[in-house]
Amino acid sequence: GSSATPGGSSPRKAEVLADALDFVRNAMPRNVSALITSKVDRLSPSVQRLLKCASVVGTSFDIATVFAILPASARTRFVEDLAAARRAGLVSMIPVAEVDSSGRPHWNPDKARSGNDGEKGSVHLPPPNASLQPDCTFANARTRDVVYSLMLFSQRRELHGLIALEIVRRAAVEWFAFPSISFHAMKAEQGRLALKYARKAGDVAFYSQAGREACDQYDRADTIAEDLWAKKLSKASGKGKGEGADSRASANLSGACVEGELDDVVTDNTALLVSDAVRVTFGPLTLLHVVSLKRKRARAQHDLGLFKGAALSLRSALSLVGLDLPALSVQWRSWEWQKQRVRLAKLDRKKKDAIRADAHLAREVVMCLSLLARIAYFECRHQASKMFVSLALELVEGVADGDHAASAGRDAPGGIEEGVDSDSREDGGPKKAGEVLSSAVSGLLAPSLHFVGGIIGMDSSAGAPPSARGTSSSDTLRAVVLSSAVLAEAGGSTSEAIKFGLDGIRLARQLRLREDEARLRQALGMVESGAANWTAAQEHLRCAIDLAEELGEKRLLEECSVLMAKVAFFRGDLRGAVVETEKALESARARGDVLSLMSALLSQAQNQYFLGDNAECASLLEE
């Protein structure tokens, strides 16, 4: 009619078509995340619940953990829900062998409903997987992130807490589970649990020569400890609720799910996870734990060659106990160092007495000062190294032997777990204390070495055998400072440094401090090399290399190999220098230690240059 358009269509139809196009255009997902969200929304609530629980575990997850944190009412449809998620293309099974290394068959969801036991449609539940090996994965990381973001923060927090407790229940003593427990506990705001297992994970990584992983875990533990300590101080001063938040979060973990605070995600499965077998108890957090963690963090950074970060960590730890040390500066003159030494010598006596009163805290402070002195020495700041060692010796001398003997054999007071530090190479402990001194100790140190004259107490019974003198754990504490003291003194007279180092090696042997003996050998090798005593230098460095191999100290082994190559180079044995440096190169490449690798590459480039192989020299320098 008259309202028709030239094309033969009415305006009303065109308007309806335009509205339909606008609706389709607006309803279509505009990006990948929206597309995944729409796909999840079309699934049943039980499948969505399963996907949400799995997303909290991670992109790859083991089905047994997801099954354990699901409410009991949702477990009856677990196989069907997992199959629906797989059909939707959101998750897929990871191909694994039918039987794992322990001989236990893996759970196969496709064979979960067999009906062999006479009950139609019976479900074979996934067995607990102690190794936590993932057997299912999301289609991609974006899918997992989208599903994870569909939950409220409170829901994610509670699920992280349940997962942490489930892993503790199944694999609390397995080292590979420590990082996972720490991560989920931190996400659940369970500070004590996260702190405990982050420290454990750092210890495992450190002694496995995984320096970067150790630093990461110690960083996490240090951050958590600082937060808990700040809350504790705030609570003590009445300015905040302190650790009440942490305890409330713990209470929520055992009661919130039953009360229905998580709606349909978690409801009635808490009783399984918060049983007596799973409950984790903690003592009060003390200053000792915070200082110990900072020292361990600095130790890992030191072994990676991150001296600046290690020094900052140590100064932060010492500032907590009232020792505000000056920042190291190469521009300081000798009179400025003398001024700082006088200032530290006049520290408030009450602060020093407070440190000495706690044997474990005194040990940690001495260890921090010892490591700080070693860092200062290797940075060629000998005045600073001497200053730190002097302060350490002053603190050590003020600790009564009886206090150490009484406390060395028991756990640290208020320990989060079995003790603050179980490093056998750093703490002599009561077993070694009885073997510390022999009848030859009285003449061990020469009178001219006044710098460390107080390392060993010379009382009237010094010549008696250890059994007659009794256990003296403070002797072990004194020996802890020894290697740093030797390094500090090595910046002065060469002859004095050599005498001092030889006496230190004898004492380290008696105390069975093998790592300190290796460090002393390394330092003496450097001193002897500087005095052109090539044979003596090679002897000390060879002993240090052997000790480093026995202890598994790869970085020390590489440093000594490079020094050995330098000695061979100055003796004119270029082929021997190449062989020694190649050992350091192989070890540094295997560990991925960039700083150690650079040192070895430069040394090898120098060797190749003087051998006339300019092409190889250029290749090494380019690398």
Coordinates of C-alpha atoms in Angstrom, one line a residue:
G1 CA 0.0 0.0 0.0
S2 CA 1.0 3.6 0.5
S3 CA 3.2 2.7 3.5
A4 CA 5.3 0.3 1.6
T5 CA 8.9 1.2 0.7
P6 CA 10.3 1.0 -2.8
G7 CA 12.0 -2.3 -1.8
G8 CA 8.6 -3.8 -1.0
S9 CA 9.1 -4.0 2.8
S10 CA 7.1 -2.1 5.4
P11 CA 8.8 0.3 7.9
R12 CA 7.4 -1.8 10.8
K13 CA 9.3 -4.9 9.6
A14 CA 12.5 -2.9 9.2
E15 CA 12.1 -1.6 12.7
V16 CA 11.6 -5.1 14.1
L17 CA 14.6 -6.4 12.2
A18 CA 16.8 -3.6 13.5
D19 CA 15.7 -4.3 17.1
A20 CA 16.5 -8.0 16.6
L21 CA 19.9 -7.2 15.2
D22 CA 20.6 -4.9 18.2
F23 CA 19.5 -7.6 20.6
V24 CA 21.8 -10.2 19.0
R25 CA 24.6 -7.7 18.8
N26 CA 24.3 -6.8 22.5
A27 CA 23.8 -10.4 23.6
M28 CA 26.8 -11.8 21.8
P29 CA 30.0 -12.0 23.9
R30 CA 32.3 -9.1 23.1
N31 CA 35.5 -10.9 24.2
V32 CA 36.9 -14.3 25.1
S33 CA 36.2 -13.9 28.9
A34 CA 32.6 -13.1 28.2
L35 CA 32.3 -16.1 25.9
I36 CA 33.7 -18.4 28.6
T37 CA 31.4 -16.9 31.2
S38 CA 28.3 -17.5 29.0
K39 CA 29.4 -21.1 28.5
V40 CA 29.7 -21.6 32.2
D41 CA 26.4 -20.0 32.9
R42 CA 24.6 -22.5 30.6
L43 CA 25.9 -25.4 32.8
S44 CA 23.9 -26.8 35.8
P45 CA 24.6 -25.4 39.3
S46 CA 26.4 -28.6 40.4
V47 CA 28.8 -28.5 37.4
Q48 CA 29.5 -24.8 38.1
R49 CA 30.2 -25.7 41.7
L50 CA 32.7 -28.3 40.7
L51 CA 34.5 -26.0 38.3
K52 CA 34.7 -23.3 40.9
C53 CA 36.3 -25.6 43.4
A54 CA 38.7 -26.9 40.8
S55 CA 39.7 -23.3 39.8
V56 CA 40.8 -22.7 43.4
V57 CA 43.2 -25.7 43.2
G58 CA 44.8 -24.4 40.1
T59 CA 44.9 -24.6 36.3
S60 CA 45.9 -28.3 36.6
F61 CA 44.4 -30.1 39.6
D62 CA 44.1 -33.6 41.0
I63 CA 40.5 -34.8 41.2
A64 CA 40.8 -36.3 44.7
T65 CA 41.4 -32.8 46.1
V66 CA 38.4 -31.3 44.3
F67 CA 36.3 -34.3 45.4
A68 CA 37.4 -33.8 49.1
I69 CA 36.4 -30.1 49.3
L70 CA 33.0 -30.6 47.6
P71 CA 30.0 -30.8 50.0
A72 CA 28.7 -34.4 50.6
S73 CA 25.5 -33.6 48.7
A74 CA 27.4 -32.8 45.5
R75 CA 29.6 -35.9 45.6
T76 CA 26.9 -38.3 44.4
R77 CA 26.9 -36.5 41.0
F78 CA 30.6 -36.0 40.9
V79 CA 31.2 -38.3 37.9
E80 CA 28.3 -36.9 35.9
D81 CA 29.3 -33.3 36.6
L82 CA 32.9 -33.9 35.6
A83 CA 31.7 -35.5 32.4
A84 CA 29.5 -32.5 31.6
A85 CA 32.4 -30.1 32.2
R86 CA 34.5 -32.2 29.8
R87 CA 31.8 -32.3 27.1
A88 CA 31.6 -28.5 27.4
G89 CA 35.3 -28.3 26.6
L90 CA 36.2 -26.5 29.8
V91 CA 38.4 -29.3 31.3
S92 CA 40.2 -32.4 30.0
M93 CA 41.9 -35.3 31.6
I94 CA 45.7 -35.4 31.6
P95 CA 47.0 -38.7 30.0
V96 CA 48.7 -40.8 32.7
A97 CA 49.7 -44.4 33.1
E98 CA 47.1 -46.8 34.4
V99 CA 49.3 -47.6 37.4
D100 CA 51.5 -45.0 39.2
S101 CA 55.0 -45.6 40.6
S102 CA 53.6 -47.0 43.8
G103 CA 51.6 -49.7 42.0
R104 CA 48.2 -48.1 42.7
P105 CA 45.8 -47.8 39.7
H106 CA 44.8 -44.3 38.7
W107 CA 41.2 -43.3 38.9
N108 CA 39.5 -43.3 35.5
P109 CA 36.3 -41.3 35.4
D110 CA 35.2 -43.1 32.2
K111 CA 35.2 -46.4 34.2
A112 CA 33.9 -44.9 37.5
R113 CA 30.4 -46.4 37.1
S114 CA 30.9 -50.1 36.7
G115 CA 28.2 -51.7 38.7
N116 CA 30.4 -54.7 39.4
D117 CA 29.5 -54.7 43.1
G118 CA 25.8 -55.5 42.4
E119 CA 24.5 -52.0 42.9
K120 CA 23.3 -50.3 39.7
G121 CA 25.2 -47.1 38.9
S122 CA 27.6 -47.4 41.9
V123 CA 30.3 -44.8 41.9
H124 CA 33.9 -45.6 42.4
L125 CA 35.3 -42.6 44.2
P126 CA 38.8 -41.2 43.4
P127 CA 41.4 -42.5 45.8
P128 CA 43.5 -40.0 47.8
N129 CA 46.6 -39.1 45.8
A130 CA 49.4 -38.5 48.3
S131 CA 51.7 -37.2 45.5
L132 CA 49.2 -34.5 44.6
Q133 CA 50.0 -35.3 40.9
P134 CA 47.5 -33.4 38.7
D135 CA 45.3 -35.6 36.6
C136 CA 42.9 -33.0 35.1
T137 CA 43.3 -29.6 33.7
F138 CA 41.3 -26.6 32.4
A139 CA 41.3 -26.0 28.7
N140 CA 43.6 -23.0 29.3
A141 CA 44.7 -20.6 31.9
R142 CA 42.1 -18.0 30.8
T143 CA 39.3 -20.4 31.4
R144 CA 40.5 -21.1 34.9
D145 CA 40.9 -17.4 35.6
V146 CA 37.4 -16.6 34.4
V147 CA 35.8 -19.3 36.5
Y148 CA 37.9 -18.2 39.5
S149 CA 36.7 -14.6 39.1
L150 CA 33.0 -15.7 39.2
M151 CA 33.3 -16.3 43.0
L152 CA 33.2 -13.8 45.8
F153 CA 36.4 -13.1 47.7
S154 CA 35.0 -14.7 50.8
Q155 CA 34.2 -17.9 48.9
R156 CA 37.7 -18.1 47.4
R157 CA 39.2 -17.5 50.8
E158 CA 37.3 -20.3 52.5
L159 CA 38.0 -22.8 49.7
H160 CA 41.7 -22.0 49.8
G161 CA 41.6 -22.7 53.5
L162 CA 39.9 -26.1 52.9
I163 CA 42.4 -27.0 50.2
A164 CA 45.3 -26.1 52.5
L165 CA 44.0 -28.4 55.3
E166 CA 43.2 -31.2 52.9
I167 CA 46.8 -31.1 51.6
V168 CA 48.1 -31.1 55.2
R169 CA 45.9 -34.1 55.9
R170 CA 47.3 -36.1 53.0
A171 CA 50.8 -34.9 52.5
A172 CA 51.9 -32.8 55.5
V173 CA 55.4 -34.4 55.6
E174 CA 56.1 -34.4 51.9
W175 CA 58.5 -31.7 50.9
F176 CA 56.9 -31.1 47.5
A177 CA 53.6 -30.1 49.2
F178 CA 55.1 -27.3 51.3
P179 CA 54.8 -24.5 48.7
S180 CA 51.2 -25.5 47.9
I181 CA 50.2 -25.5 51.5
S182 CA 51.9 -22.1 52.1
F183 CA 50.2 -20.6 49.0
H184 CA 46.7 -21.7 49.8
A185 CA 47.1 -20.8 53.5
M186 CA 48.2 -17.3 52.6
K187 CA 45.2 -16.9 50.2
A188 CA 43.0 -18.1 53.1
E189 CA 44.6 -15.5 55.4
Q190 CA 45.9 -18.3 57.6
G191 CA 49.1 -16.5 58.5
R192 CA 50.5 -19.0 60.9
L193 CA 50.0 -22.0 58.6
A194 CA 51.4 -20.1 55.6
L195 CA 54.4 -19.0 57.6
K196 CA 55.2 -22.5 58.9
Y197 CA 55.2 -24.1 55.4
A198 CA 56.8 -21.2 53.6
R199 CA 59.8 -21.5 55.9
K200 CA 59.9 -25.3 55.4
A201 CA 59.7 -24.8 51.6
G202 CA 62.6 -22.3 51.8
D203 CA 64.7 -24.7 53.8
V204 CA 64.1 -27.5 51.4
A205 CA 64.9 -25.3 48.4
F206 CA 68.1 -23.9 50.0
Y207 CA 69.6 -27.3 50.8
S208 CA 68.6 -28.5 47.3
Q209 CA 70.8 -25.7 45.8
A210 CA 67.7 -24.0 44.4
G211 CA 68.7 -20.6 45.4
R212 CA 66.1 -18.6 43.6
E213 CA 63.2 -20.7 44.8
A214 CA 64.6 -20.4 48.4
C215 CA 64.7 -16.7 48.1
D216 CA 61.1 -16.6 46.9
Q217 CA 59.9 -18.8 49.7
Y218 CA 61.8 -16.9 52.4
D219 CA 60.5 -13.6 50.9
R220 CA 56.9 -14.9 51.4
A221 CA 57.6 -16.1 54.9
D222 CA 59.3 -12.9 55.8
T223 CA 56.4 -10.8 54.5
I224 CA 53.9 -13.0 56.5
A225 CA 56.0 -12.8 59.6
E226 CA 56.3 -9.0 59.4
D227 CA 52.6 -8.7 59.0
L228 CA 51.8 -11.0 62.0
W229 CA 54.4 -9.2 64.1
A230 CA 53.0 -5.8 63.3
K231 CA 49.5 -7.0 64.2
K232 CA 50.9 -8.4 67.5
L233 CA 52.6 -5.1 68.4
S234 CA 49.5 -3.2 67.4
K235 CA 47.3 -5.4 69.6
A236 CA 49.8 -5.1 72.5
S237 CA 49.6 -1.3 72.2
G238 CA 45.9 -1.3 72.1
K239 CA 45.8 0.3 68.6
G240 CA 44.3 -2.6 66.8
K241 CA 42.8 -6.1 67.0
G242 CA 46.1 -7.7 66.1
E243 CA 46.1 -11.4 65.6
G244 CA 42.4 -11.6 66.4
A245 CA 41.7 -11.4 62.7
D246 CA 43.9 -14.4 62.1
S247 CA 42.2 -16.4 64.9
R248 CA 38.7 -15.4 63.6
A249 CA 39.7 -16.6 60.1
S250 CA 40.7 -19.9 61.7
A251 CA 37.4 -20.0 63.5
N252 CA 35.6 -19.4 60.2
L253 CA 37.3 -22.3 58.7
S254 CA 35.8 -24.6 61.3
G255 CA 32.4 -23.1 61.5
A256 CA 31.5 -20.8 58.6
C257 CA 30.7 -23.6 56.2
V258 CA 28.4 -25.3 58.5
E259 CA 26.5 -22.0 59.1
G260 CA 26.1 -21.7 55.3
E261 CA 28.2 -18.5 54.7
L262 CA 29.5 -20.0 51.5
D263 CA 26.0 -20.7 50.1
D264 CA 26.2 -23.6 47.7
V265 CA 29.9 -23.8 47.1
V266 CA 30.9 -25.3 50.4
T267 CA 28.4 -26.6 52.9
D268 CA 28.8 -29.7 54.9
N269 CA 32.3 -31.1 54.3
T270 CA 34.1 -29.1 57.0
A271 CA 33.9 -31.8 59.6
L272 CA 36.2 -34.0 57.5
L273 CA 38.9 -31.4 57.2
V274 CA 38.9 -29.9 60.7
S275 CA 39.2 -33.2 62.6
D276 CA 41.8 -33.8 65.3
A277 CA 44.2 -35.4 62.7
V278 CA 44.2 -32.2 60.7
R279 CA 44.1 -29.4 63.3
V280 CA 47.3 -27.4 63.4
T281 CA 48.3 -25.6 66.6
F282 CA 50.8 -22.9 67.0
G283 CA 52.7 -21.2 69.8
P284 CA 52.9 -17.4 70.1
L285 CA 54.9 -15.6 67.4
T286 CA 58.1 -14.1 68.9
L287 CA 60.7 -11.7 67.8
L288 CA 63.1 -14.6 67.5
H289 CA 61.1 -16.0 64.6
V290 CA 61.1 -12.8 62.6
V291 CA 64.9 -12.3 63.1
S292 CA 65.6 -15.9 62.1
L293 CA 63.6 -15.7 58.9
K294 CA 65.3 -12.5 57.9
R295 CA 68.7 -14.1 58.5
K296 CA 67.7 -17.2 56.4
R297 CA 66.5 -14.9 53.6
A298 CA 69.8 -13.0 53.7
R299 CA 71.8 -16.3 53.7
A300 CA 70.0 -17.4 50.5
Q301 CA 70.6 -14.0 48.9
H302 CA 74.2 -14.1 49.9
D303 CA 74.7 -17.5 48.2
L304 CA 73.1 -16.1 45.0
G305 CA 75.6 -13.2 45.1
L306 CA 72.9 -10.6 45.9
F307 CA 75.0 -8.9 48.6
K308 CA 73.0 -5.7 48.6
G309 CA 69.7 -7.4 49.3
A310 CA 71.3 -9.6 51.9
A311 CA 72.8 -6.7 53.7
L312 CA 69.4 -4.9 53.8
S313 CA 67.7 -8.0 55.2
L314 CA 70.4 -8.3 57.9
R315 CA 70.2 -4.7 58.9
S316 CA 66.4 -5.0 59.0
A317 CA 66.7 -8.0 61.3
L318 CA 69.2 -6.3 63.6
S319 CA 67.2 -3.1 63.8
L320 CA 64.3 -5.2 65.4
V321 CA 66.6 -5.9 68.4
G322 CA 67.8 -2.3 68.7
L323 CA 71.0 -2.5 66.7
D324 CA 70.7 0.2 64.1
L325 CA 73.8 -0.3 62.0
P326 CA 75.0 2.3 59.5
A327 CA 74.5 1.7 55.8
L328 CA 77.7 0.6 54.2
S329 CA 79.4 3.3 52.0
V330 CA 82.7 2.9 50.1
Q331 CA 83.1 6.7 50.4
W332 CA 83.6 6.7 54.2
R333 CA 87.0 7.6 55.5
S334 CA 88.8 5.8 58.3
W335 CA 87.9 8.4 60.9
E336 CA 84.2 7.9 59.9
W337 CA 84.5 4.2 60.5
Q338 CA 86.2 4.9 63.8
K339 CA 83.3 7.2 64.8
Q340 CA 80.8 4.4 64.0
R341 CA 82.7 1.9 66.0
V342 CA 82.7 4.2 69.0
R343 CA 79.0 4.7 68.6
L344 CA 78.3 1.0 68.5
A345 CA 80.6 0.4 71.4
K346 CA 78.5 2.8 73.5
L347 CA 75.2 1.2 72.7
D348 CA 72.7 1.2 75.5
R349 CA 73.8 -1.6 77.9
K350 CA 70.2 -2.5 78.5
K351 CA 69.8 -3.4 74.8
K352 CA 72.9 -5.7 74.9
D353 CA 71.8 -7.3 78.1
A354 CA 68.3 -8.0 76.7
I355 CA 69.9 -9.7 73.7
R356 CA 72.2 -11.8 75.9
A357 CA 69.4 -12.8 78.2
D358 CA 67.8 -14.9 75.4
A359 CA 70.3 -17.5 74.3
H360 CA 68.5 -18.2 71.0
L361 CA 68.1 -14.6 70.2
A362 CA 71.8 -13.9 70.9
R363 CA 72.7 -16.8 68.6
E364 CA 70.6 -15.2 65.8
V365 CA 72.1 -11.8 66.3
V366 CA 75.6 -13.1 66.3
M367 CA 74.9 -15.1 63.1
C368 CA 73.5 -11.9 61.4
L369 CA 76.5 -9.9 62.4
S370 CA 78.8 -12.7 61.2
L371 CA 77.2 -12.9 57.8
L372 CA 77.1 -9.1 57.5
A373 CA 80.9 -9.1 58.2
R374 CA 81.5 -11.7 55.5
I375 CA 79.5 -9.6 53.0
A376 CA 81.4 -6.4 53.9
Y377 CA 84.7 -8.3 53.5
F378 CA 83.9 -9.6 50.0
E379 CA 82.9 -6.1 49.1
C380 CA 86.4 -5.0 50.2
R381 CA 85.1 -3.0 53.1
H382 CA 87.5 -4.3 55.7
Q383 CA 86.8 -1.6 58.3
A384 CA 83.1 -2.4 58.3
S385 CA 83.8 -6.1 58.5
K386 CA 86.0 -5.5 61.6
M387 CA 83.4 -3.3 63.1
F388 CA 80.6 -6.0 62.8
V389 CA 82.9 -8.8 64.1
S390 CA 83.9 -6.7 67.1
L391 CA 80.2 -6.1 68.0
A392 CA 79.5 -9.8 67.5
L393 CA 82.3 -10.8 69.8
E394 CA 81.2 -8.3 72.4
L395 CA 77.7 -9.9 72.4
V396 CA 79.1 -13.4 72.5
E397 CA 81.4 -12.7 75.4
G398 CA 78.4 -11.5 77.5
V399 CA 76.4 -14.7 77.2
A400 CA 76.8 -17.0 80.2
D401 CA 77.8 -20.6 79.3
G402 CA 75.1 -22.0 81.6
D403 CA 72.3 -20.1 79.7
H404 CA 73.4 -21.6 76.4
A405 CA 73.9 -25.1 77.8
A406 CA 70.4 -25.0 79.3
S407 CA 68.7 -23.7 76.2
A408 CA 70.7 -25.3 73.3
G409 CA 69.0 -28.7 73.8
R410 CA 65.4 -27.6 73.9
D411 CA 63.1 -26.1 71.4
A412 CA 63.0 -22.4 71.0
P413 CA 60.5 -20.8 73.4
G414 CA 57.2 -20.2 71.7
G415 CA 58.2 -22.0 68.6
I416 CA 55.8 -22.2 65.7
E417 CA 56.9 -25.8 65.3
E418 CA 59.7 -28.1 66.5
G419 CA 62.3 -25.3 66.6
V420 CA 63.4 -22.1 65.0
D421 CA 66.4 -23.4 63.1
S422 CA 67.5 -26.9 62.5
D423 CA 70.6 -26.1 60.4
S424 CA 73.1 -28.6 61.6
R425 CA 75.9 -26.8 59.8
E426 CA 75.3 -23.5 61.7
D427 CA 74.3 -24.6 65.1
G428 CA 76.7 -26.9 67.0
G429 CA 74.0 -27.9 69.5
P430 CA 74.5 -29.9 72.7
K431 CA 76.0 -32.9 70.9
K432 CA 79.0 -30.9 69.5
A433 CA 79.3 -28.7 72.6
G434 CA 80.9 -31.5 74.6
E435 CA 83.5 -32.0 71.9
V436 CA 84.4 -28.3 71.5
L437 CA 87.7 -28.0 73.3
S438 CA 90.6 -30.4 73.8
S439 CA 93.7 -30.1 76.0
A440 CA 95.4 -28.2 73.2
V441 CA 93.0 -25.3 73.1
S442 CA 94.8 -23.3 75.8
G443 CA 97.6 -22.6 73.3
L444 CA 95.5 -22.3 70.2
L445 CA 95.5 -18.6 69.6
A446 CA 98.7 -16.5 69.7
P447 CA 98.8 -13.6 72.1
S448 CA 99.4 -11.2 69.2
L449 CA 96.0 -11.9 67.8
H450 CA 94.3 -9.6 70.2
F451 CA 91.5 -8.9 67.8
V452 CA 89.8 -12.3 68.6
G453 CA 91.4 -12.9 72.0
G454 CA 88.0 -13.4 73.5
I455 CA 86.8 -16.1 71.1
I456 CA 87.7 -18.8 73.5
G457 CA 87.3 -18.4 77.3
M458 CA 90.6 -19.2 79.1
D459 CA 89.6 -20.1 82.6
S460 CA 91.4 -22.3 85.1
S461 CA 89.9 -25.5 83.7
A462 CA 90.7 -24.8 80.1
G463 CA 93.3 -27.5 80.0
A464 CA 91.0 -30.2 81.4
P465 CA 89.2 -32.6 79.0
P466 CA 85.7 -31.7 77.9
S467 CA 84.0 -34.2 80.3
A468 CA 85.7 -32.4 83.2
R469 CA 84.7 -29.0 82.1
G470 CA 81.1 -29.9 81.2
T471 CA 79.2 -28.7 78.2
S472 CA 79.8 -25.2 77.1
S473 CA 77.6 -24.2 74.2
S474 CA 78.8 -20.6 74.1
D475 CA 82.1 -22.0 72.7
T476 CA 80.2 -23.0 69.7
L477 CA 78.6 -19.6 69.4
R478 CA 82.1 -18.0 69.6
A479 CA 83.3 -20.3 66.8
V480 CA 80.4 -19.1 64.6
V481 CA 82.1 -15.7 64.4
L482 CA 85.5 -17.2 63.6
S483 CA 85.4 -17.4 59.8
S484 CA 84.2 -13.8 59.5
A485 CA 86.8 -12.6 62.0
V486 CA 89.5 -14.2 59.9
L487 CA 88.2 -12.6 56.8
A488 CA 88.0 -9.2 58.5
E489 CA 91.6 -9.5 59.8
A490 CA 92.9 -10.7 56.4
G491 CA 92.6 -7.1 55.2
G492 CA 95.6 -6.2 57.3
S493 CA 99.1 -7.8 57.7
T494 CA 99.6 -10.8 55.4
S495 CA 101.7 -12.7 58.0
E496 CA 99.2 -12.0 60.7
A497 CA 96.3 -13.1 58.5
I498 CA 98.1 -16.4 57.7
K499 CA 98.8 -17.2 61.3
F500 CA 95.3 -16.2 62.3
G501 CA 93.8 -18.4 59.5
L502 CA 95.8 -21.5 60.4
D503 CA 94.7 -21.2 64.0
G504 CA 91.2 -20.8 62.8
I505 CA 91.3 -23.9 60.7
R506 CA 92.5 -25.9 63.6
L507 CA 89.7 -24.7 65.8
A508 CA 87.1 -25.3 63.0
R509 CA 88.3 -28.8 62.7
Q510 CA 87.9 -29.4 66.4
L511 CA 84.4 -27.9 66.3
R512 CA 83.7 -29.9 63.2
L513 CA 82.5 -26.8 61.4
R514 CA 83.3 -28.1 57.9
E515 CA 81.7 -25.2 55.9
D516 CA 83.6 -22.7 58.0
E517 CA 86.8 -24.6 57.5
A518 CA 86.2 -24.5 53.7
R519 CA 85.6 -20.8 53.8
L520 CA 88.8 -20.3 55.9
R521 CA 90.8 -22.4 53.4
Q522 CA 89.4 -20.3 50.6
A523 CA 90.4 -17.0 52.3
L524 CA 93.9 -18.4 53.1
G525 CA 94.3 -19.4 49.5
M526 CA 93.6 -15.8 48.5
V527 CA 96.0 -14.5 51.0
E528 CA 98.8 -16.9 50.1
S529 CA 98.2 -16.2 46.4
G530 CA 98.6 -12.5 47.1
A531 CA 101.9 -13.2 48.8
A532 CA 103.1 -15.3 45.8
N533 CA 103.1 -18.5 47.9
W534 CA 101.6 -20.5 45.0
T535 CA 102.1 -24.0 46.5
A536 CA 100.5 -23.1 49.8
A537 CA 97.7 -21.4 47.9
Q538 CA 97.0 -24.4 45.8
E539 CA 97.0 -26.7 48.8
H540 CA 94.4 -24.6 50.7
L541 CA 92.2 -24.2 47.6
R542 CA 92.3 -27.9 46.9
C543 CA 91.2 -28.7 50.4
A544 CA 88.4 -26.1 50.1
I545 CA 87.3 -27.7 46.9
D546 CA 87.2 -31.2 48.4
L547 CA 85.2 -29.9 51.4
A548 CA 82.8 -28.1 49.1
E549 CA 82.2 -31.3 47.1
E550 CA 81.5 -33.2 50.3
L551 CA 79.1 -30.5 51.6
G552 CA 77.4 -30.0 48.2
E553 CA 78.2 -26.3 48.3
K554 CA 78.2 -25.7 44.5
R555 CA 78.8 -21.9 44.7
L556 CA 81.8 -22.3 47.0
L557 CA 83.2 -25.0 44.7
E558 CA 82.9 -22.7 41.7
E559 CA 84.6 -19.8 43.5
C560 CA 87.5 -22.0 44.6
S561 CA 87.9 -23.5 41.2
V562 CA 88.2 -20.0 39.6
L563 CA 90.7 -19.1 42.3
M564 CA 92.7 -22.3 41.6
A565 CA 92.7 -21.4 38.0
K566 CA 94.1 -17.9 38.8
V567 CA 96.9 -19.5 40.8
A568 CA 97.7 -21.8 37.9
F569 CA 97.6 -18.8 35.5
F570 CA 100.1 -16.8 37.5
R571 CA 102.4 -19.9 37.8
G572 CA 102.4 -20.1 34.0
D573 CA 100.3 -23.2 33.8
L574 CA 97.7 -22.0 31.3
R575 CA 96.4 -25.5 30.4
G576 CA 95.8 -26.2 34.1
A577 CA 94.0 -22.9 34.4
V578 CA 91.7 -23.8 31.5
V579 CA 90.9 -27.2 33.1
E580 CA 90.1 -25.7 36.5
T581 CA 87.9 -23.0 35.0
E582 CA 86.0 -25.4 32.9
K583 CA 84.9 -27.2 36.1
A584 CA 83.5 -24.0 37.4
L585 CA 81.8 -23.2 34.1
E586 CA 80.0 -26.6 34.0
S587 CA 78.7 -26.3 37.5
A588 CA 77.6 -22.6 37.1
R589 CA 75.8 -23.5 33.8
A590 CA 74.0 -26.4 35.4
R591 CA 72.8 -24.3 38.4
G592 CA 72.0 -21.2 36.3
D593 CA 73.9 -18.9 38.6
V594 CA 74.5 -15.8 36.5
L595 CA 77.1 -14.1 38.7
S596 CA 79.2 -17.2 39.2
L597 CA 78.9 -18.0 35.5
M598 CA 80.1 -14.5 34.5
S599 CA 83.1 -14.8 36.8
A600 CA 84.1 -18.2 35.3
L601 CA 83.5 -16.9 31.7
L602 CA 85.8 -13.9 32.3
S603 CA 88.5 -16.1 33.8
Q604 CA 88.3 -18.6 30.9
A605 CA 88.3 -15.7 28.3
Q606 CA 91.6 -14.5 29.9
N607 CA 93.1 -18.0 29.7
Q608 CA 92.1 -18.4 26.0
Y609 CA 93.5 -14.9 25.1
F610 CA 96.9 -15.7 26.5
L611 CA 96.8 -19.1 24.8
G612 CA 96.3 -17.3 21.5
D613 CA 92.8 -18.5 20.8
N614 CA 91.2 -15.1 20.1
A615 CA 88.1 -16.6 18.5
E616 CA 87.3 -18.7 21.6
C617 CA 88.1 -15.6 23.8
A618 CA 85.6 -13.5 21.8
S619 CA 82.9 -16.2 22.0
L620 CA 83.3 -16.4 25.8
L621 CA 83.2 -12.6 26.2
E622 CA 80.1 -12.4 24.0
E623 CA 78.4 -15.1 26.1

